[in-house]
Tab-separated table of C-alpha atoms and ligand atoms in Angstrom:
chain	number	residue	atom	x	y	z
A	1	MET	CA	-3.018	7.422	7.717
A	2	GLY	CA	0.190	5.950	9.118
A	3	LYS	CA	-0.758	6.011	12.890
A	4	ASN	CA	-0.082	2.283	12.821
A	5	ILE	CA	3.293	1.537	11.241
A	6	VAL	CA	4.964	-1.679	10.337
A	7	PHE	CA	8.519	-1.023	9.452
A	8	VAL	CA	10.730	-3.662	7.919
A	9	PRO	CA	14.349	-2.955	6.990
A	10	GLU	CA	14.015	-5.351	3.935
A	11	CYS	CA	11.288	-7.182	2.396
A	12	HIS	CA	10.183	-8.730	-1.022
A	13	SER	CA	7.345	-6.462	-1.492
A	14	THR	CA	5.304	-4.074	0.843
A	15	ASN	CA	2.082	-5.068	-0.995
A	16	THR	CA	2.629	-8.650	-0.521
A	17	LEU	CA	3.664	-8.130	3.179
A	18	ALA	CA	0.445	-6.020	3.924
A	19	SER	CA	-1.565	-8.660	2.108
A	20	GLU	CA	-0.078	-11.392	4.334
A	21	LEU	CA	-0.737	-9.260	7.501
A	22	CYS	CA	-4.461	-8.760	6.526
A	23	GLN	CA	-4.849	-12.443	6.054
A	24	LYS	CA	-3.326	-13.249	9.482
A	25	SER	CA	-5.005	-10.775	11.687
A	26	SER	CA	-7.172	-7.648	11.705
A	27	VAL	CA	-5.297	-4.669	10.446
A	28	ALA	CA	-6.272	-1.089	11.323
A	29	GLU	CA	-7.430	1.243	8.587
A	30	GLY	CA	-4.498	3.448	7.458
A	31	THR	CA	-1.749	0.994	8.549
A	32	LEU	CA	1.471	1.873	6.910
A	33	VAL	CA	3.716	-1.060	5.809
A	34	ILE	CA	7.157	0.434	4.760
A	35	THR	CA	10.660	-0.735	4.031
A	36	ASP	CA	14.003	0.781	3.204
A	37	ASN	CA	15.020	-2.060	0.924
A	38	GLN	CA	12.274	-3.686	-1.277
A	39	VAL	CA	14.041	-6.501	-3.311
A	40	SER	CA	11.089	-7.771	-5.461
A	41	GLY	CA	8.722	-4.825	-5.899
A	42	ARG	CA	5.769	-5.502	-7.937
A	43	GLY	CA	4.481	-3.160	-10.581
A	44	GLN	CA	1.464	-2.914	-12.951
A	45	ARG	CA	1.110	-5.381	-15.765
A	46	GLY	CA	3.399	-8.059	-14.060
A	47	ASN	CA	6.435	-5.595	-14.110
A	48	LEU	CA	9.003	-5.391	-11.531
A	49	TRP	CA	9.522	-2.231	-9.467
A	50	VAL	CA	13.128	-1.480	-8.796
A	51	SER	CA	14.220	1.069	-6.239
A	52	ALA	CA	17.740	1.832	-4.826
A	53	PRO	CA	17.789	0.957	-1.124
A	54	GLY	CA	17.391	3.663	1.290
A	55	THR	CA	16.842	6.550	-1.209
A	56	ASN	CA	13.148	6.389	-2.123
A	57	LEU	CA	9.739	5.741	-0.549
A	58	THR	CA	8.404	2.323	-1.114
A	59	PHE	CA	5.302	1.577	1.045
A	60	SER	CA	1.768	0.310	1.205
A	61	LEU	CA	-1.268	1.545	2.947
A	62	VAL	CA	-4.199	-0.667	4.061
A	63	LEU	CA	-7.558	1.058	3.532
A	64	LYS	CA	-11.002	-0.191	4.348
A	65	PRO	CA	-13.132	2.234	2.337
A	66	SER	CA	-16.578	0.455	2.417
A	67	LEU	CA	-16.784	0.952	-1.298
A	68	SER	CA	-18.806	-1.143	-3.694
A	69	LEU	CA	-16.840	-2.852	-6.433
A	70	ALA	CA	-18.171	-0.662	-8.927
A	71	ASP	CA	-16.526	2.440	-7.279
A	72	GLN	CA	-13.056	0.728	-7.064
A	73	PHE	CA	-11.510	3.126	-9.579
A	74	TYR	CA	-12.017	6.008	-7.108
A	75	LEU	CA	-9.215	4.549	-5.051
A	76	THR	CA	-6.986	5.088	-8.105
A	77	ILE	CA	-8.270	8.572	-8.427
A	78	VAL	CA	-7.650	9.439	-4.816
A	79	THR	CA	-4.122	8.047	-4.715
A	80	SER	CA	-2.926	9.575	-7.992
A	81	LEU	CA	-4.536	12.836	-7.141
A	82	ALA	CA	-2.724	12.887	-3.712
A	83	LEU	CA	0.596	12.345	-5.487
A	84	HIS	CA	-0.261	15.080	-8.054
A	85	ASP	CA	-1.105	17.389	-5.115
A	86	LEU	CA	2.159	16.670	-3.105
A	87	LEU	CA	4.514	16.943	-6.231
A	88	SER	CA	2.758	20.090	-7.650
A	89	HIS	CA	3.126	21.601	-3.956
A	90	MET	CA	6.988	20.720	-3.939
A	91	GLU	CA	7.041	22.905	-7.173
A	92	ILE	CA	7.808	20.122	-9.575
A	93	ALA	CA	6.926	21.162	-13.104
A	94	GLU	CA	4.328	19.665	-15.406
A	95	VAL	CA	3.058	16.930	-13.025
A	96	LYS	CA	0.569	14.703	-14.884
A	97	ILE	CA	-1.431	11.541	-14.309
A	98	LYS	CA	-0.910	9.070	-17.037
A	99	TRP	CA	-3.931	6.757	-17.107
A	100	PRO	CA	-4.644	5.012	-14.998
A	101	ASN	CA	-2.161	5.873	-12.323
A	102	ASP	CA	1.518	6.729	-13.410
A	103	ILE	CA	2.703	10.032	-12.115
A	104	LEU	CA	4.766	11.903	-14.688
A	105	THR	CA	6.769	15.203	-14.505
A	106	ASN	CA	8.185	16.586	-17.604
A	107	GLU	CA	7.084	13.364	-19.332
A	108	LYS	CA	9.131	11.098	-17.165
A	109	LYS	CA	7.717	8.824	-14.506
A	110	ILE	CA	8.453	9.744	-10.911
A	111	CYS	CA	6.024	7.441	-9.223
A	112	GLY	CA	4.172	4.193	-9.621
A	113	ILE	CA	1.059	2.962	-7.882
A	114	LEU	CA	-0.184	-0.548	-7.470
A	115	ILE	CA	-3.618	-0.987	-5.828
A	116	GLU	CA	-4.713	-4.417	-4.929
A	117	ASN	CA	-8.327	-5.010	-3.684
A	118	SER	CA	-9.705	-7.796	-1.499
A	119	VAL	CA	-13.203	-8.289	-2.608
A	120	SER	CA	-16.310	-10.135	-1.122
A	121	GLY	CA	-19.594	-10.038	-2.995
A	122	ASN	CA	-19.695	-6.718	-4.588
A	123	LYS	CA	-17.856	-4.934	-1.778
A	124	ILE	CA	-14.227	-4.176	-1.178
A	125	GLN	CA	-13.101	-5.706	2.038
A	126	HIS	CA	-9.637	-3.923	2.221
A	127	SER	CA	-7.507	-2.376	-0.352
A	128	ILE	CA	-3.711	-2.282	-0.355
A	129	VAL	CA	-2.447	0.924	-1.904
A	130	GLY	CA	1.169	0.376	-2.932
A	131	ILE	CA	3.285	3.593	-3.655
A	132	GLY	CA	6.765	3.761	-5.040
A	133	LEU	CA	7.996	7.293	-5.095
A	134	ASN	CA	11.296	8.112	-6.439
A	135	VAL	CA	12.664	10.660	-3.984
A	136	ASN	CA	16.501	10.919	-3.911
A	137	GLN	CA	17.644	8.421	-6.479
A	138	GLN	CA	20.024	10.322	-8.787
A	139	SER	CA	20.216	7.758	-11.809
A	140	PHE	CA	18.076	5.208	-13.300
A	141	GLU	CA	18.466	2.262	-15.821
A	142	LEU	CA	15.286	3.506	-17.586
A	143	ALA	CA	15.651	6.709	-19.395
A	144	THR	CA	12.026	7.388	-18.822
A	145	ALA	CA	12.310	7.480	-14.937
A	146	THR	CA	13.201	10.364	-12.696
A	147	SER	CA	13.056	11.434	-9.049
A	148	VAL	CA	11.990	14.350	-6.831
A	149	ALA	CA	15.808	15.141	-6.271
A	150	ILE	CA	16.653	15.172	-10.040
A	151	GLN	CA	13.591	17.421	-10.682
A	152	THR	CA	14.316	19.893	-7.791
A	153	ASN	CA	18.086	19.714	-7.705
A	154	LYS	CA	18.236	18.914	-3.953
A	155	THR	CA	17.806	15.912	-1.860
A	156	HIS	CA	14.628	15.586	0.447
A	157	ALA	CA	14.126	14.166	3.825
A	158	LEU	CA	12.264	10.880	3.368
A	159	GLU	CA	10.355	11.103	6.563
A	160	GLU	CA	9.058	14.501	5.845
A	161	THR	CA	8.104	13.764	2.336
A	162	LEU	CA	6.227	10.681	3.608
A	163	HIS	CA	4.310	12.508	6.147
A	164	ALA	CA	3.388	15.328	3.671
A	165	LEU	CA	2.116	12.544	1.356
A	166	LEU	CA	0.078	10.828	3.925
A	167	GLU	CA	-1.642	14.044	4.685
A	168	LYS	CA	-2.498	14.632	1.097
A	169	ILE	CA	-3.759	10.984	0.811
A	170	GLU	CA	-5.978	11.523	3.876
A	171	VAL	CA	-7.509	14.664	2.414
A	172	ARG	CA	-8.459	13.111	-0.857
A	173	TYR	CA	-9.579	9.821	0.934
A	174	LEU	CA	-11.747	11.720	3.261
A	175	ALA	CA	-13.232	13.482	0.306
A	176	LEU	CA	-14.197	10.067	-1.200
A	177	ARG	CA	-15.552	8.972	2.179
A	178	ALA	CA	-17.790	12.042	2.104
A	179	GLY	CA	-19.219	11.170	-1.156
A	180	LYS	CA	-17.408	13.988	-3.201
A	181	LYS	CA	-16.938	11.742	-6.260
A	182	GLU	CA	-17.683	14.484	-8.918
A	183	GLU	CA	-15.142	16.658	-7.420
A	184	LEU	CA	-12.520	13.919	-7.480
A	185	LYS	CA	-13.290	12.756	-10.985
A	186	ARG	CA	-13.143	16.480	-12.292
A	187	ASP	CA	-9.779	17.064	-10.604
A	188	TYR	CA	-8.407	13.614	-11.996
A	189	LEU	CA	-9.522	14.360	-15.567
A	190	HIS	CA	-8.015	17.910	-15.212
A	191	ALA	CA	-4.536	16.282	-14.235
A	192	LEU	CA	-4.667	13.652	-17.055
A	193	TYR	CA	-1.681	13.426	-19.266
A	194	ARG	CA	-2.476	14.151	-22.957
A	195	ARG	CA	-6.233	14.505	-22.433
A	196	GLY	CA	-7.897	16.332	-25.096
A	197	GLU	CA	-5.007	15.868	-27.509
A	198	GLN	CA	-4.972	13.941	-30.833
A	199	HIS	CA	-2.521	10.989	-30.508
A	200	ARG	CA	-1.797	7.457	-31.905
A	201	PHE	CA	-2.571	4.488	-29.834
A	202	ILE	CA	-1.703	0.848	-30.091
A	203	THR	CA	-4.563	-1.465	-29.659
A	204	ALA	CA	-5.417	-5.146	-30.371
A	205	GLU	CA	-7.051	-3.957	-33.565
A	206	GLY	CA	-3.941	-2.016	-34.673
A	207	LEU	CA	-3.173	1.646	-34.684
A	208	LEU	CA	-5.933	3.993	-33.636
A	209	GLU	CA	-5.732	7.770	-33.927
A	210	GLY	CA	-8.030	9.610	-31.534
A	211	THR	CA	-8.282	11.842	-28.479
A	212	MET	CA	-8.679	10.714	-24.943
A	213	THR	CA	-11.680	12.493	-23.724
A	214	ASP	CA	-12.693	10.866	-20.472
A	215	VAL	CA	-12.616	7.974	-18.108
A	216	SER	CA	-15.597	5.780	-17.380
A	217	GLU	CA	-16.866	5.239	-13.863
A	218	SER	CA	-15.213	1.812	-13.878
A	219	GLY	CA	-11.919	3.447	-14.916
A	220	GLN	CA	-11.922	2.612	-18.699
A	221	LEU	CA	-10.096	4.927	-20.862
A	222	MET	CA	-12.534	6.691	-23.420
A	223	VAL	CA	-10.958	7.518	-26.832
A	224	THR	CA	-12.799	9.330	-29.460
A	225	THR	CA	-12.072	8.834	-33.147
A	226	SER	CA	-13.625	9.651	-36.373
A	227	ARG	CA	-15.607	6.586	-36.006
A	228	GLY	CA	-17.007	7.273	-32.652
A	229	THR	CA	-15.970	6.676	-28.905
A	230	GLN	CA	-14.400	3.421	-27.728
A	231	LEU	CA	-13.662	2.207	-24.188
A	232	PHE	CA	-10.329	0.427	-23.190
A	233	ASN	CA	-9.106	-1.579	-20.293
A	234	LEU	CA	-5.450	-1.196	-19.031
A	235	LYS	CA	-4.099	-3.930	-21.076
A	236	GLU	CA	-5.905	-3.116	-24.246
A	237	ILE	CA	-4.267	0.314	-25.253
A	238	SER	CA	-0.981	2.182	-25.096
A	239	PHE	CA	0.432	5.241	-26.575
A	240	ALA	CA	2.149	4.724	-30.057
A	241	ASP	CA	4.354	7.677	-29.283
A	242	LYS	CA	5.538	7.260	-25.807
B	1	BTN	C1	3.980	0.587	-11.462
B	1	BTN	O1	4.077	1.740	-11.863
B	1	BTN	O2	4.140	-0.466	-12.194
B	1	BTN	C2	3.410	0.321	-9.949
B	1	BTN	C3	4.601	0.279	-9.144
B	1	BTN	C4	4.354	0.119	-7.712
B	1	BTN	C5	5.543	-0.053	-6.768
B	1	BTN	C6	5.071	0.040	-5.338
B	1	BTN	S1	6.482	0.180	-4.304
B	1	BTN	C7	5.492	-0.261	-2.803
B	1	BTN	C8	4.518	-1.312	-3.312
B	1	BTN	N1	4.983	-2.735	-3.114
B	1	BTN	C9	5.091	-3.271	-4.343
B	1	BTN	O3	5.578	-4.474	-4.506
B	1	BTN	N2	4.781	-2.400	-5.293
B	1	BTN	C10	4.316	-1.103	-4.669
């Protein structure tokens, strides 16, 4: 990871830039596309990702995992677990993965992940793994956001943090390539925010009270209620009490 680096001082979105590079030429696996100032960062559900210039990590990695489409959720598992590994190692308290891949500490979001796959037939051609990790930003417009610096009461060298994260991603990614899917899934479920707890959810059919019990192989959230177990895609469910 990161042996091949494309650095630009400013860009719209490192995911978009990485995707353009992949369309133009052959890009080596593990290529890192990184910027100091991402001006139109893209988030999940069409949201924007806003990051103060020069203070955080905003980058994308190009992966070529030779995975079938059915296994694409394992890239989400690999990436979110690597972030979980890194932040727990930095002694940040209560690090959890909020399904599918928001990284929380003390219930606040410290990192967002946007994975975009290029698919041919039922195979993933390449995957662009975009990561926005709030490292040194001291204040946020959103009360639900936080950073490593806020949580640890000190600033952190961005380059060092990046290298440590790339190492963690590589370890989890190699586990996937070695076929250790069960182990990855087990660790992911273990780190899942509010798993096993009774909560209220907002769904298309209205309020639902139930317990997040599992995640299906394709990444759907499994919620068990008094009426049985239901599966949900990303846009179909959210917590009623955030
Ligand atoms: C989210 O939580 O909504 C996902 C945010 C992902 C942000 C990162 S920053 C680097 C990469 N480039 C983008 O445009 N988005 C991702």
